[in-house]
Coordinates of C-alpha atoms in Angstrom, one line a residue:
Chain A
M1 CA 108.2 128.4 139.8
S2 CA 106.9 132.1 140.4
S3 CA 108.9 134.9 142.0
A4 CA 107.3 133.4 145.4
G5 CA 108.4 129.6 145.2
L6 CA 105.2 129.0 144.5
L7 CA 104.1 127.0 140.9
P8 CA 102.9 129.2 138.1
S9 CA 99.3 127.8 138.6
M10 CA 99.2 128.2 142.3
T11 CA 100.4 131.5 142.1
E12 CA 97.1 132.3 139.8
L13 CA 95.2 130.2 142.1
L14 CA 95.9 132.2 145.3
G15 CA 95.0 135.5 143.5
A16 CA 91.7 137.6 144.7
P17 CA 88.6 135.5 144.2
A18 CA 87.3 135.6 140.6
K19 CA 84.0 138.4 140.4
P20 CA 82.5 137.6 137.1
E21 CA 80.7 140.8 136.0
A22 CA 77.9 140.3 133.5
S23 CA 80.2 142.2 130.9
V24 CA 77.8 141.5 128.1
F25 CA 74.0 142.6 128.2
T26 CA 72.8 139.2 126.8
E27 CA 69.7 138.5 128.6
Q28 CA 66.7 140.1 130.2
P29 CA 66.3 139.7 133.5
H30 CA 63.1 137.9 134.0
E31 CA 63.8 134.3 134.8
P32 CA 61.1 132.2 135.9
I33 CA 63.1 129.6 136.1
T34 CA 65.8 129.0 139.0
F35 CA 68.2 126.3 139.5
A36 CA 69.0 124.5 142.7
H37 CA 72.3 125.0 144.1
S38 CA 72.4 122.6 147.0
E39 CA 71.5 119.1 147.6
L40 CA 72.6 118.2 144.2
T41 CA 73.1 115.0 142.7
P42 CA 77.0 114.6 141.9
P43 CA 77.6 116.0 138.3
T44 CA 79.0 112.6 137.1
N45 CA 77.9 109.0 136.9
L46 CA 81.2 107.6 137.4
Y47 CA 80.9 106.4 140.9
V48 CA 83.9 104.6 141.8
T49 CA 84.8 102.0 145.3
I50 CA 87.5 101.2 146.9
N51 CA 87.3 97.8 145.0
D52 CA 88.3 100.0 142.0
S53 CA 91.8 101.4 140.5
L54 CA 92.7 103.6 137.5
I55 CA 95.5 102.0 135.3
L56 CA 98.1 104.1 133.8
Q57 CA 99.8 102.6 130.5
A58 CA 102.7 104.7 128.6
N59 CA 104.1 103.5 125.1
D60 CA 106.7 106.2 123.7
L61 CA 108.8 105.5 120.5
V62 CA 111.7 107.4 122.0
G63 CA 111.6 107.4 126.0
G64 CA 112.8 109.2 129.1
R65 CA 109.9 111.4 129.0
Q66 CA 107.7 112.2 131.8
I67 CA 103.3 111.5 131.7
F68 CA 100.9 113.3 134.0
L69 CA 98.0 112.0 135.1
D70 CA 95.5 114.2 136.7
Y71 CA 92.3 113.5 137.8
Q72 CA 89.5 115.1 140.5
I73 CA 87.3 112.8 142.3
L74 CA 84.2 113.8 144.7
L75 CA 84.2 112.0 148.0
P76 CA 81.8 111.1 150.2
N77 CA 82.2 114.1 152.6
G78 CA 81.5 116.1 149.6
E79 CA 85.5 117.7 149.4
I80 CA 86.5 117.6 145.9
V81 CA 90.2 116.0 145.9
Q82 CA 93.0 116.4 143.0
G83 CA 95.0 113.4 142.6
E84 CA 98.2 114.1 140.5
E85 CA 100.2 110.8 139.4
T86 CA 103.6 110.5 136.8
V87 CA 105.3 108.3 135.0
T88 CA 108.3 108.0 133.0
T89 CA 108.2 106.5 129.7
K90 CA 111.1 104.1 128.5
A91 CA 112.0 103.2 124.8
F92 CA 109.3 101.3 123.3
S93 CA 111.6 98.3 122.0
T94 CA 112.0 97.9 125.9
G95 CA 108.4 98.0 126.6
G96 CA 105.9 99.9 128.2
V97 CA 105.2 101.8 131.4
G98 CA 102.3 101.3 133.8
K99 CA 100.8 102.3 137.1
T100 CA 98.3 101.0 139.1
I101 CA 96.3 103.6 141.2
P102 CA 94.1 102.9 144.2
L103 CA 90.7 105.2 144.6
P104 CA 88.8 105.9 147.1
E105 CA 85.0 105.6 147.2
G106 CA 83.4 108.6 145.4
F107 CA 82.7 109.9 141.7
I108 CA 85.8 110.5 139.5
L109 CA 84.8 114.4 137.6
R110 CA 87.3 114.2 135.1
L111 CA 91.1 113.1 134.2
G112 CA 93.1 114.5 132.1
L113 CA 96.6 112.9 130.9
R114 CA 99.6 114.8 129.2
S115 CA 103.4 114.8 128.3
I116 CA 105.3 117.6 129.9
N117 CA 107.8 117.4 126.7
L118 CA 106.8 118.5 123.3
A119 CA 106.6 115.5 121.0
A120 CA 105.6 114.9 117.7
R121 CA 102.7 113.1 116.6
G122 CA 103.1 109.1 116.9
E123 CA 105.8 109.4 119.3
I124 CA 103.8 108.8 122.3
F125 CA 100.4 107.0 123.5
G126 CA 98.8 106.7 126.9
V127 CA 95.9 104.7 128.1
V128 CA 94.0 105.3 131.4
Y129 CA 91.5 102.3 131.9
L130 CA 89.0 102.0 135.4
H131 CA 90.1 98.4 136.7
R132 CA 87.3 96.6 138.3
P133 CA 88.1 93.2 140.0
P134 CA 88.3 90.6 139.2
G135 CA 89.0 91.1 135.2
I136 CA 87.2 94.0 133.7
N137 CA 89.0 97.1 132.5
Q138 CA 86.7 100.1 131.6
L139 CA 88.9 102.2 129.2
L140 CA 88.5 106.3 130.1
L141 CA 90.8 107.3 127.2
Q142 CA 93.6 106.8 125.4
G143 CA 95.6 108.6 122.2
Y144 CA 98.7 109.9 121.2
L145 CA 100.4 112.7 123.8
G146 CA 101.6 116.1 122.6
A147 CA 101.0 120.3 123.4
T148 CA 98.4 119.9 120.3
S149 CA 96.5 116.6 121.0
A150 CA 95.2 116.4 124.5
V151 CA 93.5 113.5 125.7
G152 CA 90.9 113.5 128.7
W153 CA 87.6 112.5 130.1
P154 CA 84.6 112.8 130.0
I155 CA 86.4 115.7 126.6
G156 CA 88.6 114.2 124.8
S157 CA 89.2 111.3 122.3
T158 CA 89.6 108.2 122.3
D159 CA 91.8 107.1 119.2
F160 CA 93.9 104.0 118.3
M161 CA 97.3 103.5 118.2
T162 CA 96.8 103.2 114.0
N163 CA 94.8 105.9 113.5
G164 CA 95.6 109.2 111.7
P165 CA 99.3 110.1 110.7
G166 CA 102.5 108.1 112.3
S167 CA 105.9 109.6 113.8
L168 CA 108.3 110.2 111.1
Q169 CA 111.4 108.2 111.9
F170 CA 114.8 107.8 109.9
H171 CA 116.6 104.6 109.9
V172 CA 120.6 103.9 108.6
V173 CA 120.8 100.1 107.5
T174 CA 124.5 99.2 108.9
N175 CA 126.6 98.4 105.6
P176 CA 126.2 94.7 105.0
A177 CA 129.8 92.7 104.4
A178 CA 131.1 93.2 100.7
G179 CA 129.3 90.4 98.3
T180 CA 126.2 90.6 100.2
D181 CA 122.9 91.9 100.1
W182 CA 121.6 94.5 102.8
A183 CA 117.9 94.3 104.8
F184 CA 115.6 96.0 106.8
F185 CA 113.1 94.6 109.6
G186 CA 110.2 96.4 110.9
T187 CA 111.1 96.8 114.0
S188 CA 108.9 94.9 116.5
N189 CA 105.1 95.3 117.5
V190 CA 105.5 98.5 114.9
R191 CA 103.7 98.9 111.8
T192 CA 105.8 100.8 109.4
R193 CA 105.4 102.3 106.4
I194 CA 108.2 103.2 104.0
A195 CA 108.3 106.3 102.5
M196 CA 111.6 106.6 100.5
I197 CA 114.7 104.4 100.2
N198 CA 118.1 105.4 99.1
A199 CA 121.2 102.6 98.4
T200 CA 124.2 102.5 96.6
L201 CA 126.2 99.8 94.7
T202 CA 129.3 99.3 93.8
T203 CA 130.4 97.4 91.6
S204 CA 134.0 95.2 91.2
A205 CA 136.3 94.8 88.2
A206 CA 134.8 91.4 88.2
A207 CA 132.9 90.8 85.1
A208 CA 129.2 90.3 85.0
N209 CA 126.0 92.0 85.1
R210 CA 124.4 92.6 88.1
G211 CA 120.6 92.9 88.5
V212 CA 119.2 94.9 91.5
V213 CA 115.6 93.8 92.8
L214 CA 114.0 94.6 96.0
Q215 CA 111.8 92.3 97.8
I216 CA 109.5 92.5 100.6
D217 CA 108.6 89.8 102.6
Q218 CA 107.7 88.3 106.2
Q219 CA 111.0 86.3 106.2
A220 CA 109.9 83.6 103.9
T221 CA 107.9 83.8 100.6
P222 CA 108.4 87.2 98.8
Y223 CA 104.8 89.1 98.4
Y224 CA 107.0 91.7 96.2
Q225 CA 109.7 92.5 94.0
A226 CA 110.8 95.7 92.1
P227 CA 113.6 95.1 89.5
A228 CA 115.5 97.8 88.5
S229 CA 115.4 99.0 85.0
A230 CA 118.6 98.0 84.3
V231 CA 121.5 95.7 84.9
Q232 CA 124.8 97.1 86.3
A233 CA 128.2 96.5 84.5
A234 CA 131.2 96.1 86.4
S235 CA 133.2 98.7 87.9
L236 CA 130.4 101.4 88.4
A237 CA 128.3 103.0 91.6
V238 CA 124.6 103.3 91.1
V239 CA 122.4 105.3 93.6
Y240 CA 119.3 102.9 94.1
N241 CA 116.2 105.0 95.3
A242 CA 112.9 103.6 95.3
A243 CA 109.5 105.1 96.6
S244 CA 105.7 104.7 96.3
G245 CA 103.9 106.2 93.4
V246 CA 107.0 106.6 91.2
T247 CA 107.8 105.0 87.7
P248 CA 111.0 102.7 87.4
L249 CA 114.2 103.9 85.4
A250 CA 117.2 103.4 84.3
P251 CA 120.2 105.0 85.6
V252 CA 120.1 108.5 84.7
A253 CA 123.5 110.2 86.3
G254 CA 124.2 107.5 88.6
V255 CA 120.6 107.3 89.7
A256 CA 117.8 105.0 89.3
V257 CA 114.6 104.4 91.1
L258 CA 112.3 101.5 91.4
G259 CA 108.9 101.7 92.2
L260 CA 106.9 100.6 95.5
P261 CA 103.8 99.8 96.7
T262 CA 101.0 102.5 98.0
P263 CA 101.1 101.7 100.2
C264 CA 104.3 100.0 101.7
M265 CA 103.4 99.0 104.7
L266 CA 105.9 96.4 106.8
G267 CA 104.4 94.8 109.7
S268 CA 106.4 93.4 112.6
F269 CA 109.6 92.0 111.7
W270 CA 108.5 91.8 108.1
R271 CA 111.5 93.3 105.7
I272 CA 112.5 94.7 102.9
H273 CA 116.0 93.6 101.2
S274 CA 118.2 93.8 98.1
V275 CA 118.1 90.8 96.6
T276 CA 120.9 91.0 93.6
S277 CA 121.7 88.7 90.7
N278 CA 125.5 87.7 90.1
L279 CA 126.6 89.8 93.3
Q280 CA 130.1 89.2 93.1
A281 CA 132.5 89.3 96.2
A282 CA 134.0 92.1 95.8
D283 CA 130.8 94.3 95.2
Q284 CA 129.7 96.6 98.2
W285 CA 126.5 98.2 99.2
S286 CA 126.8 101.3 101.5
Q287 CA 124.6 104.4 102.1
I288 CA 121.8 102.3 102.4
T289 CA 119.1 105.1 104.3
I290 CA 115.4 104.7 104.9
Q291 CA 112.2 107.1 105.4
T292 CA 109.4 105.8 107.6
E293 CA 106.4 106.5 108.7
E294 CA 105.8 104.5 112.1
W295 CA 103.0 103.3 114.4
M296 CA 103.2 101.4 117.9
D297 CA 100.7 98.5 116.8
I298 CA 99.8 96.3 119.6
Chain B
M1 CA 74.8 154.7 120.2
A2 CA 72.4 151.9 118.4
L3 CA 72.2 148.6 120.4
P4 CA 74.2 145.4 119.2
P5 CA 72.2 143.2 116.9
A6 CA 72.1 140.6 119.5
T7 CA 70.4 143.1 122.5
A8 CA 68.3 144.3 120.1
A9 CA 66.9 141.4 119.3
L10 CA 66.9 140.4 122.6
L11 CA 64.9 143.3 123.9
A12 CA 62.0 141.8 121.3
P13 CA 58.9 140.8 122.8
P14 CA 59.3 137.3 124.5
A15 CA 58.7 134.4 122.1
L16 CA 55.5 132.7 122.2
P17 CA 55.8 129.4 120.6
E18 CA 52.8 127.8 119.1
R19 CA 52.0 124.2 118.6
D20 CA 51.9 124.5 114.9
V21 CA 52.6 120.6 114.6
Q22 CA 50.5 118.3 116.1
S23 CA 53.3 116.1 117.4
L24 CA 51.8 114.6 120.8
R25 CA 48.6 113.7 123.2
P26 CA 48.0 116.5 125.4
A27 CA 48.4 113.9 128.4
H28 CA 51.7 112.4 130.1
S29 CA 52.5 110.9 133.8
V30 CA 56.4 112.5 134.1
G31 CA 56.5 115.6 135.5
F32 CA 59.3 117.8 135.9
N33 CA 60.7 120.6 138.3
I34 CA 60.8 123.8 136.4
A35 CA 60.5 125.4 139.2
T36 CA 63.9 124.5 141.1
A37 CA 65.8 122.4 138.4
G38 CA 69.3 121.2 138.5
P39 CA 72.1 123.0 137.1
P40 CA 71.8 122.3 133.1
S41 CA 75.1 121.6 132.9
N42 CA 77.6 119.0 135.0
L43 CA 80.7 121.0 134.5
Y44 CA 81.4 122.0 138.0
V45 CA 84.3 124.3 138.9
T46 CA 85.1 125.7 142.2
V47 CA 87.5 128.6 142.6
N48 CA 90.4 126.2 142.4
D49 CA 89.7 125.5 139.1
L50 CA 91.2 127.8 135.7
L51 CA 89.7 128.2 132.7
Q52 CA 92.9 128.2 130.3
V53 CA 92.7 128.9 126.5
M54 CA 95.7 128.1 124.5
L55 CA 96.2 129.8 121.1
M56 CA 99.1 128.5 118.6
G57 CA 99.7 129.2 114.9
I58 CA 100.6 132.0 112.2
S59 CA 98.1 134.0 112.8
A60 CA 97.9 137.0 115.6
A61 CA 93.9 137.5 114.3
P62 CA 91.4 138.7 117.8
V63 CA 89.7 135.3 119.1
L64 CA 86.7 136.0 121.1
V65 CA 86.4 133.9 124.5
D66 CA 82.6 133.6 126.2
V67 CA 82.2 131.7 129.2
R68 CA 78.4 131.3 130.8
I69 CA 78.5 130.5 134.0
L70 CA 76.1 129.4 136.6
T71 CA 77.2 130.6 139.7
A72 CA 76.2 129.3 143.3
D73 CA 73.9 132.2 143.9
G74 CA 71.6 131.4 140.5
Q75 CA 73.1 133.9 138.1
I76 CA 74.0 133.2 134.8
V77 CA 77.3 135.2 134.7
I78 CA 78.2 135.8 130.7
Q79 CA 82.0 137.0 130.2
E80 CA 84.2 137.8 127.0
E81 CA 87.4 138.1 126.8
T82 CA 89.2 139.0 123.5
I83 CA 92.6 137.4 123.0
S84 CA 95.5 137.3 120.5
A85 CA 98.4 135.4 120.0
P86 CA 101.8 136.6 118.6
A87 CA 102.0 134.5 115.5
N88 CA 105.2 132.5 115.5
R89 CA 103.8 129.0 116.1
T90 CA 104.5 128.9 119.9
R91 CA 101.8 128.2 122.7
N92 CA 100.7 131.1 124.4
F93 CA 98.3 130.2 127.4
F94 CA 95.7 132.5 128.4
T95 CA 94.2 131.9 131.9
F96 CA 90.9 132.8 133.8
R97 CA 90.3 132.7 137.3
L98 CA 86.9 131.0 138.1
P99 CA 83.9 131.3 140.7
E100 CA 82.8 128.3 142.1
G101 CA 79.4 127.0 139.8
F102 CA 78.4 125.5 137.0
I103 CA 80.0 126.3 133.4
L104 CA 77.5 126.3 131.2
S105 CA 79.1 126.7 127.9
V106 CA 82.4 127.8 126.5
S107 CA 83.4 129.3 123.0
V108 CA 86.4 130.2 121.3
G109 CA 87.2 131.4 118.0
P110 CA 88.2 134.3 116.0
Q111 CA 86.2 137.6 116.0
S112 CA 86.0 138.7 112.5
V113 CA 89.0 137.6 110.1
A114 CA 88.8 134.6 108.2
L115 CA 91.4 131.7 109.5
P116 CA 92.2 129.1 106.6
R117 CA 92.3 125.6 108.2
G118 CA 95.6 124.9 109.8
T119 CA 96.4 128.7 110.5
L120 CA 95.5 129.0 114.7
Y121 CA 95.1 125.8 116.6
A122 CA 93.4 126.3 120.2
Q123 CA 92.5 124.1 123.3
I124 CA 89.7 125.0 125.7
A125 CA 91.2 123.3 128.8
L126 CA 90.0 123.5 132.9
V127 CA 94.2 123.5 134.9
R128 CA 94.3 122.5 138.2
S129 CA 97.6 120.6 138.7
Q130 CA 100.9 121.1 140.5
A131 CA 103.1 120.0 137.7
P132 CA 106.0 122.2 136.0
A133 CA 104.2 124.2 133.9
V134 CA 101.0 126.1 133.9
Q135 CA 99.5 123.8 130.7
Y136 CA 96.3 122.2 130.0
T137 CA 95.1 119.5 132.5
Y138 CA 91.4 118.7 131.6
I139 CA 90.5 118.7 128.0
L140 CA 87.8 120.5 126.9
A141 CA 87.9 121.4 123.1
Q142 CA 90.8 121.6 120.9
G143 CA 91.2 122.0 117.2
Y144 CA 92.1 124.3 114.2
I145 CA 89.5 127.2 114.6
G146 CA 87.8 129.7 112.0
L147 CA 85.1 132.0 111.6
L148 CA 83.0 129.1 110.7
A149 CA 85.2 126.8 113.1
P150 CA 84.9 127.8 116.6
I151 CA 85.9 125.1 119.4
Y152 CA 83.3 125.2 122.1
W153 CA 82.0 122.9 125.0
P154 CA 79.5 121.1 125.4
N155 CA 78.9 118.8 122.3
S156 CA 82.6 119.8 121.7
R157 CA 84.9 118.7 119.3
S158 CA 88.5 117.5 119.8
D159 CA 90.6 117.4 116.6
F160 CA 94.0 116.5 116.9
S161 CA 96.6 119.6 114.9
T162 CA 98.0 116.6 112.3
Y163 CA 94.7 115.2 111.6
E164 CA 92.5 116.3 108.4
Q165 CA 93.4 118.9 106.5
G166 CA 96.4 121.0 107.1
L167 CA 97.2 124.5 105.9
P168 CA 98.5 125.0 102.1
T169 CA 101.6 126.4 102.3
S170 CA 103.9 128.4 99.5
L171 CA 107.4 129.7 100.0
N172 CA 109.6 131.6 97.6
Q173 CA 112.7 130.0 98.3
A174 CA 115.9 132.9 98.9
A175 CA 117.8 132.7 95.4
P176 CA 121.0 130.9 96.3
G177 CA 124.5 132.5 94.8
A178 CA 125.4 132.0 91.4
G179 CA 127.2 128.7 91.0
L180 CA 125.4 127.6 94.1
D181 CA 122.6 125.2 95.1
W182 CA 119.0 125.9 96.7
S183 CA 117.9 124.1 99.5
F184 CA 114.6 123.5 101.7
T185 CA 114.5 123.0 105.3
P186 CA 110.7 122.8 107.2
V187 CA 110.6 125.2 110.2
V188 CA 110.4 123.4 113.4
Q189 CA 107.8 121.7 115.1
L190 CA 105.7 121.3 111.8
R191 CA 104.9 118.4 109.6
S192 CA 104.6 119.3 105.8
L193 CA 103.5 117.5 103.1
L194 CA 104.9 118.5 99.5
Q195 CA 102.7 119.3 97.0
S196 CA 105.2 120.9 94.0
M197 CA 108.3 122.4 94.1
Q198 CA 109.1 124.9 91.1
C199 CA 112.7 126.5 90.3
T200 CA 114.5 128.1 87.3
L201 CA 118.3 127.4 86.4
T202 CA 119.7 129.9 84.2
T203 CA 122.7 128.5 82.6
S204 CA 125.6 130.9 81.8
A205 CA 127.2 130.7 78.2
A206 CA 130.0 128.5 79.5
A207 CA 130.3 125.2 77.8
G208 CA 128.9 122.2 79.6
T209 CA 126.1 120.0 80.5
R210 CA 124.3 120.3 83.5
Q211 CA 122.6 117.5 85.2
V212 CA 119.5 119.0 88.0
V213 CA 119.0 116.1 90.7
I214 CA 116.5 116.6 93.4
Q215 CA 117.5 115.2 96.7
I216 CA 115.9 114.4 100.2
S217 CA 118.4 113.7 102.7
Q218 CA 118.6 113.9 106.8
A219 CA 121.5 115.0 108.6
G220 CA 123.4 114.4 105.8
N221 CA 122.3 111.0 104.6
I222 CA 120.6 111.2 101.0
I223 CA 117.2 109.4 101.0
F224 CA 116.2 109.8 98.2
T225 CA 117.6 111.1 94.7
A226 CA 115.7 112.0 91.6
P227 CA 117.1 113.2 88.5
A228 CA 115.5 114.9 86.0
P229 CA 114.7 113.5 82.7
S230 CA 116.8 115.9 80.6
S231 CA 120.1 117.8 81.0
Q232 CA 120.4 121.8 80.4
A233 CA 122.9 123.1 77.6
P234 CA 124.8 126.2 78.1
S235 CA 122.9 129.6 78.1
L236 CA 119.4 128.6 78.5
A237 CA 116.6 128.9 80.9
V238 CA 114.6 126.0 82.2
T239 CA 111.8 125.6 85.0
Y240 CA 112.4 122.6 86.8
N241 CA 108.8 121.0 88.4
F242 CA 109.0 118.3 91.1
T243 CA 106.3 117.1 92.2
P244 CA 104.2 113.4 93.1
G245 CA 101.9 111.9 90.8
V246 CA 103.2 112.7 87.6
T247 CA 105.3 111.0 84.9
S248 CA 109.0 112.5 84.2
I249 CA 108.9 114.8 81.0
P250 CA 112.2 116.1 79.7
T251 CA 112.5 119.7 79.1
A252 CA 109.4 121.3 76.3
G253 CA 109.2 124.8 75.9
G254 CA 111.4 125.6 78.4
V255 CA 109.7 123.2 81.0
C256 CA 110.6 120.3 82.5
V257 CA 109.0 117.8 85.0
T258 CA 110.2 114.8 87.4
E259 CA 108.4 112.7 89.4
M260 CA 108.6 112.4 93.2
P261 CA 107.0 109.8 95.6
N262 CA 103.4 110.2 96.2
E263 CA 103.8 111.0 99.9
V264 CA 106.6 113.0 100.6
T265 CA 106.0 114.3 104.9
I266 CA 109.1 115.8 106.4
N267 CA 109.9 118.1 109.3
S268 CA 112.4 120.3 110.4
N269 CA 115.0 117.1 110.3
F270 CA 114.9 116.7 106.7
T271 CA 116.2 118.8 104.0
I272 CA 115.1 119.3 100.2
S273 CA 117.6 120.6 97.9
T274 CA 119.2 120.5 94.3
V275 CA 122.6 118.4 93.6
T276 CA 123.4 120.0 89.9
G277 CA 126.3 118.2 88.5
G278 CA 127.9 120.2 86.3
L279 CA 127.0 123.4 87.5
L280 CA 129.1 126.5 86.7
A281 CA 130.1 129.3 88.0
G282 CA 128.2 131.9 85.9
D283 CA 124.8 129.7 86.5
Q284 CA 122.2 130.9 88.8
W285 CA 118.9 129.4 90.4
G286 CA 116.0 131.5 90.9
I287 CA 112.5 132.0 91.4
I288 CA 112.3 129.0 93.7
K289 CA 108.6 128.2 95.3
V290 CA 107.8 125.6 97.2
G291 CA 104.3 124.6 98.0
T292 CA 103.0 122.2 100.8
M293 CA 100.5 121.3 103.0
D294 CA 101.6 121.9 106.9
W295 CA 100.5 121.0 109.7
L296 CA 101.6 122.2 113.4
D297 CA 103.0 119.0 115.2
Q298 CA 104.3 119.2 118.6

């Protein structure tokens, strides 16, 4: 708030009226063409009636952030009215949020959708439809919101959830019980690119050669298996790393590398997991961390 | 003082285009109201609207804002402002009051300084909001700007800051103290794609084998570890390269190459560091360079 108690934008507006001067001489004075400035047609073709409404929807990987929809509408009496609606997002895993905004008769001049919170790319996705009963939804704008990704109508991009870079995420997988393998599942309604994986297998003293394989599947038939280049003997700790575009390597300084597909994409509820042959009852997987790039995908 | 080139060109005799190319028959039935045409724009604004330009990046280069407005009295007024923002990646807003009328065109671009793509991001917007901060409401254009890449309205472009190519960046990382490893973390609100890292380890005469390992972590959780394909003996200087898309090569001619995942995209939540096994007090890391492609992301 400003010192006068007004919002900053209102303080600006209540200043002395702008009197633009031709500060740059760029034209000769003679202009045979003149422009009408009364009895004009509305400066937009988005005519709406009382039977129409705006529908605002927002999905947020994080949640708890405020989304603002602003719109200007030219009413039948010639007045231009500024509308502003807001919703607070929920975490994507708990569903999106929405709001229906009834409209008066008039002409929508412009719409703007924004988050007042800074948001990295891929986190907050907003959509605004014009709903015309019985079931017609006319898409006006959609896209990821952020300080450097404004969306609006009639100007502004209309983007899809899976376009462009996604959200950088990091996951720690809970250690499984001793003697069992671990699994990471793609989140519901999220497209997940596996960037890097790190996991440590500590083998017990029980004699056996353990063979580590990373497997990707849809909880059924695998579509990719990455075997380690060397087996792991008893009483050792080996860090297994996996990523796209790397050459599989046998352990060097206790670190082994496994190759993943390029790109390594998981659909909703797909999984990547270890399948370790000869895993002994006291063997333990631990420190399982995964970096991903994710796109909401509904 | 001599006239600016643009003014001199304007003061030349009026153009008299000739029908050099026969492309139409002389008679047509539709007539046009040339004398009192409607405004050649649909971007109607009132004294309640503000024009806002946002600059954000790592250049304080002067940027020219040009606005042409058809005012309510039929005059075409041209405003020109020069603005610049601190080179600190924060958002800087420049707000201009408007008269009632029709905006005919707006453009924002650097005046004379070449700006590689990814250096300076700009938005042009109309603001009319009661939300808590003076921010864009209705976007007109957005994108990275350069000498041959202004942003403009109409026929505007709306580029998000994380799209297409970012800014190639090469950082010199400060050398750590003797006997210590080094680490690199991107600055906040930046998305960085790792291109390559190069650093030199000079080992002391103290006996022992040093094994260099590069590690990517998030808040102390290791995500990926890549050991160099060969270890290093005392009293040697070896230059280590870590990069995606190459096969690891053991030390030859004092140079060692280690393969990295093919898309290491990180932000300020992530750290890349060396973890050198057997590093001794007199060993010294130096000449540390990190090459990335960077995008503003907030």
